[in-house]
Short mmCIF file of C-alpha atoms in Angstrom, two decimals:
data_model
loop_
_atom_site.label_atom_id
_atom_site.label_comp_id
_atom_site.label_asym_id
_atom_site.label_seq_id
_atom_site.Cartn_x
_atom_site.Cartn_y
_atom_site.Cartn_z
CA MET V 1 -45.70 37.59 -22.58
CA GLN V 2 -43.39 34.80 -23.65
CA THR V 3 -44.41 33.06 -26.88
CA THR V 4 -43.13 29.53 -27.48
CA VAL V 5 -43.60 27.91 -30.90
CA VAL V 6 -43.25 24.13 -30.62
CA ASP V 7 -41.60 23.10 -33.90
CA HIS V 8 -40.69 19.52 -32.96
CA PRO V 9 -40.98 17.16 -35.98
CA LEU V 10 -43.74 15.14 -34.29
CA ALA V 11 -45.68 18.32 -33.54
CA ARG V 12 -45.34 19.45 -37.14
CA GLN V 13 -46.48 16.04 -38.38
CA ALA V 14 -49.59 16.14 -36.18
CA LEU V 15 -50.31 19.70 -37.29
CA THR V 16 -50.03 18.66 -40.94
CA THR V 17 -52.69 16.01 -40.34
CA LEU V 18 -54.93 18.60 -38.69
CA ARG V 19 -54.56 21.02 -41.59
CA ASP V 20 -55.41 18.46 -44.28
CA VAL V 21 -58.97 18.90 -45.54
CA ASP V 22 -59.10 15.15 -46.25
CA THR V 23 -58.44 14.18 -42.62
CA ASP V 24 -61.58 12.52 -41.25
CA ARG V 25 -62.96 13.13 -37.78
CA THR V 26 -61.34 10.09 -36.17
CA ARG V 27 -57.86 10.94 -37.45
CA PHE V 28 -58.41 14.62 -36.63
CA ARG V 29 -59.22 13.79 -33.00
CA HIS V 30 -56.22 11.48 -32.69
CA ALA V 31 -53.87 14.10 -34.16
CA MET V 32 -55.27 16.77 -31.82
CA ASP V 33 -54.72 14.46 -28.86
CA ASP V 34 -51.16 13.68 -29.94
CA LEU V 35 -50.34 17.34 -30.43
CA ALA V 36 -51.83 18.28 -27.06
CA GLY V 37 -49.38 15.96 -25.33
CA LEU V 38 -46.44 17.57 -27.11
CA LEU V 39 -47.62 21.11 -26.39
CA VAL V 40 -48.17 20.47 -22.70
CA TYR V 41 -44.57 19.32 -22.24
CA GLU V 42 -43.44 22.80 -23.25
CA ALA V 43 -46.24 24.54 -21.37
CA THR V 44 -45.27 22.91 -18.07
CA ARG V 45 -41.53 23.63 -18.03
CA SER V 46 -42.05 26.25 -15.30
CA LEU V 47 -44.15 24.05 -12.98
CA ARG V 48 -43.18 24.25 -9.34
CA THR V 49 -41.54 21.03 -8.13
CA GLU V 50 -40.33 19.56 -4.86
CA VAL V 51 -37.52 17.14 -4.05
CA VAL V 52 -38.41 13.62 -2.95
CA ARG V 53 -36.37 10.61 -1.88
CA VAL V 54 -36.97 7.28 -3.62
CA THR V 55 -35.45 3.85 -3.26
CA THR V 56 -34.44 2.06 -6.47
CA PRO V 57 -33.66 -1.69 -6.57
CA LEU V 58 -30.03 -0.69 -5.91
CA ALA V 59 -29.94 2.41 -3.73
CA GLU V 60 -31.73 5.44 -2.35
CA THR V 61 -31.64 8.50 -4.60
CA GLU V 62 -33.15 11.92 -5.08
CA GLY V 63 -35.96 12.75 -7.48
CA LEU V 64 -38.69 15.34 -7.85
CA LYS V 65 -42.41 15.62 -8.27
CA VAL V 66 -44.81 18.36 -9.29
CA ALA V 67 -45.59 20.32 -6.14
CA GLU V 68 -49.08 21.32 -7.23
CA PRO V 69 -50.53 20.52 -10.65
CA PRO V 70 -52.06 23.47 -12.50
CA ILE V 71 -55.77 23.80 -13.02
CA ILE V 72 -56.64 22.90 -16.61
CA VAL V 73 -59.20 25.23 -18.21
CA PRO V 74 -60.44 24.25 -21.68
CA ILE V 75 -62.51 26.85 -23.49
CA LEU V 76 -65.63 25.05 -24.72
CA ARG V 77 -66.17 23.52 -27.04
CA ALA V 78 -63.00 23.15 -29.11
CA GLY V 79 -60.73 23.23 -26.06
CA LEU V 80 -62.05 19.81 -25.11
CA GLY V 81 -60.08 18.40 -28.04
CA LEU V 82 -56.86 19.19 -26.16
CA LEU V 83 -58.01 18.09 -22.71
CA GLY V 84 -57.40 14.35 -23.01
CA GLY V 85 -53.80 14.78 -24.14
CA VAL V 86 -53.10 17.20 -21.30
CA LEU V 87 -54.68 15.02 -18.60
CA ARG V 88 -52.70 12.04 -19.84
CA VAL V 89 -49.52 13.69 -18.52
CA LEU V 90 -51.18 15.62 -15.65
CA PRO V 91 -53.74 13.07 -14.40
CA ASP V 92 -54.07 14.70 -10.96
CA ALA V 93 -54.80 18.18 -12.30
CA PRO V 94 -58.16 19.74 -11.45
CA THR V 95 -60.27 20.96 -14.36
CA GLY V 96 -62.52 23.97 -14.79
CA PHE V 97 -64.54 24.90 -17.86
CA ILE V 98 -65.26 28.21 -19.56
CA GLY V 99 -67.83 28.30 -22.35
CA VAL V 100 -67.46 31.04 -24.95
CA ALA V 101 -69.20 31.18 -28.33
CA ARG V 102 -68.21 33.54 -31.13
CA ASN V 103 -70.97 35.72 -32.54
CA GLU V 104 -70.50 35.20 -36.26
CA GLU V 105 -71.91 38.65 -37.06
CA THR V 106 -69.99 40.78 -34.58
CA LEU V 107 -67.04 38.34 -34.13
CA GLN V 108 -67.23 39.08 -30.40
CA PRO V 109 -67.11 36.41 -27.65
CA GLU V 110 -70.38 35.50 -25.94
CA PRO V 111 -69.80 33.68 -22.62
CA TYR V 112 -72.30 31.00 -21.56
CA MET V 113 -70.56 28.87 -18.89
CA ASN V 114 -67.99 29.14 -16.10
CA SER V 115 -67.07 26.43 -13.59
CA VAL V 116 -63.72 27.83 -12.41
CA PRO V 117 -63.36 28.13 -8.60
CA ALA V 118 -63.81 31.64 -7.23
CA ASP V 119 -60.34 31.62 -5.65
CA LEU V 120 -57.49 29.66 -7.23
CA GLY V 121 -55.22 30.34 -4.27
CA GLY V 122 -52.20 31.08 -6.44
CA ARG V 123 -52.48 27.84 -8.42
CA ASP V 124 -51.02 27.96 -11.93
CA ALA V 125 -53.47 27.61 -14.82
CA LEU V 126 -53.28 26.15 -18.33
CA VAL V 127 -55.92 27.59 -20.65
CA LEU V 128 -56.68 25.37 -23.66
CA ASP V 129 -58.03 26.86 -26.88
CA PRO V 130 -56.97 25.36 -30.22
CA MET V 131 -57.43 28.54 -32.26
CA LEU V 132 -56.15 31.99 -31.26
CA ALA V 133 -57.74 34.09 -33.99
CA THR V 134 -58.86 37.58 -32.91
CA GLY V 135 -58.05 36.71 -29.30
CA GLY V 136 -61.51 37.59 -27.99
CA SER V 137 -62.37 34.24 -26.40
CA LEU V 138 -58.93 33.69 -24.91
CA ILE V 139 -58.71 37.21 -23.53
CA HIS V 140 -62.16 36.82 -21.97
CA ALA V 141 -61.09 33.56 -20.30
CA CYS V 142 -57.79 34.99 -19.10
CA SER V 143 -59.52 38.07 -17.70
CA LEU V 144 -61.91 35.88 -15.75
CA LEU V 145 -59.01 33.81 -14.40
CA ARG V 146 -56.98 36.88 -13.42
CA ASP V 147 -59.84 37.92 -11.16
CA ARG V 148 -59.57 34.58 -9.31
CA ASN V 149 -56.08 34.78 -7.82
CA PRO V 150 -54.11 32.50 -10.17
CA GLY V 151 -50.39 31.88 -10.27
CA ARG V 152 -48.69 31.63 -13.65
CA LEU V 153 -51.20 31.72 -16.52
CA THR V 154 -50.19 29.80 -19.67
CA CYS V 155 -52.28 29.59 -22.85
CA VAL V 156 -51.97 26.46 -24.98
CA CYS V 157 -53.10 26.73 -28.61
CA VAL V 158 -52.68 24.73 -31.80
CA LEU V 159 -52.67 27.72 -34.14
CA ALA V 160 -52.50 31.47 -33.72
CA ALA V 161 -52.88 34.42 -36.04
CA PRO V 162 -50.43 37.33 -35.59
CA GLU V 163 -53.40 39.57 -34.80
CA GLY V 164 -54.46 37.29 -31.93
CA VAL V 165 -50.95 37.04 -30.51
CA THR V 166 -50.67 40.83 -30.52
CA ALA V 167 -54.07 41.26 -28.84
CA LEU V 168 -53.26 38.71 -26.13
CA GLU V 169 -49.87 40.28 -25.47
CA ARG V 170 -51.34 43.77 -25.27
CA SER V 171 -53.94 42.56 -22.76
CA GLY V 172 -51.16 41.79 -20.28
CA LEU V 173 -53.17 38.85 -18.94
CA ALA V 174 -51.12 35.80 -19.96
CA ASP V 175 -47.61 34.95 -18.86
CA GLU V 176 -46.92 32.58 -21.73
CA LEU V 177 -48.40 31.40 -25.02
CA VAL V 178 -47.46 27.91 -26.25
CA VAL V 179 -48.49 27.23 -29.84
CA ALA V 180 -47.66 24.83 -32.67
CA SER V 181 -47.65 27.56 -35.33
CA VAL V 182 -48.23 31.27 -35.80
CA ASP V 183 -49.92 31.43 -39.20
CA HIS V 184 -50.06 34.21 -41.79
CA HIS V 185 -53.18 36.28 -41.11
CA LEU V 186 -56.94 36.39 -40.48
CA ASN V 187 -59.33 36.46 -43.42
CA GLU V 188 -62.38 38.73 -43.69
CA VAL V 189 -64.46 36.50 -41.40
CA ALA V 190 -61.66 36.15 -38.80
CA TYR V 191 -60.54 32.63 -39.71
CA ILE V 192 -56.84 31.81 -39.47
CA VAL V 193 -55.08 31.38 -42.84
CA PRO V 194 -53.82 28.84 -43.85
CA GLY V 195 -55.29 27.44 -40.64
CA LEU V 196 -57.23 24.20 -40.40
CA GLY V 197 -60.83 25.35 -40.63
CA ASP V 198 -63.18 25.34 -37.64
CA ALA V 199 -61.58 23.13 -34.98
CA GLY V 200 -64.84 22.59 -33.11
CA ASP V 201 -66.72 21.52 -36.23
CA ARG V 202 -63.94 19.16 -37.28
CA LEU V 203 -63.80 17.63 -33.82
CA TYR V 204 -67.51 17.33 -33.12
CA GLY V 205 -69.54 18.20 -36.22
CA THR V 206 -72.12 20.94 -36.58
CA ALA V 207 -75.24 19.19 -35.27
#
């Protein structure tokens, strides 16, 4: 598995806003959206393209277009915070949803929704999950996708813990991980440190 850490200054600035405990919900959502756009640029470098001919005001020339946009698969609910920024640059991409909740006692993923097509027909997939902590939710989603005939499978995360990166790599399910930062460690309740807290709660609240 290839791991790409996006350390662009604008990505680091958005991540700093996300980490700050004083960032309110509106600013948190905007920063997540901004960062999603930066991450997806890196995550789509391997997209299949095709050559097209276009006519400029001066001459005919050669260009390219994306041959087939990937399916975008946010892991509910926090993955929705990345979806808008991704669709802004891939507006024609189809979207499927996988719902996974973490059992706070066992720390294991508990699936509750899946709207991904049964056969992806070799289409590439971008899996969106802001926090790669233990890796349970992301590995579950990637396992489900691998059973549905995908092409290249790329995971897009805001933060990752070393433990989660190792677990995802050992699973052999993902081709690439694109992340803004690999943080220090997981604490005793499997939260990423220094992290940014609970991404879902900070995006949507707890009600």
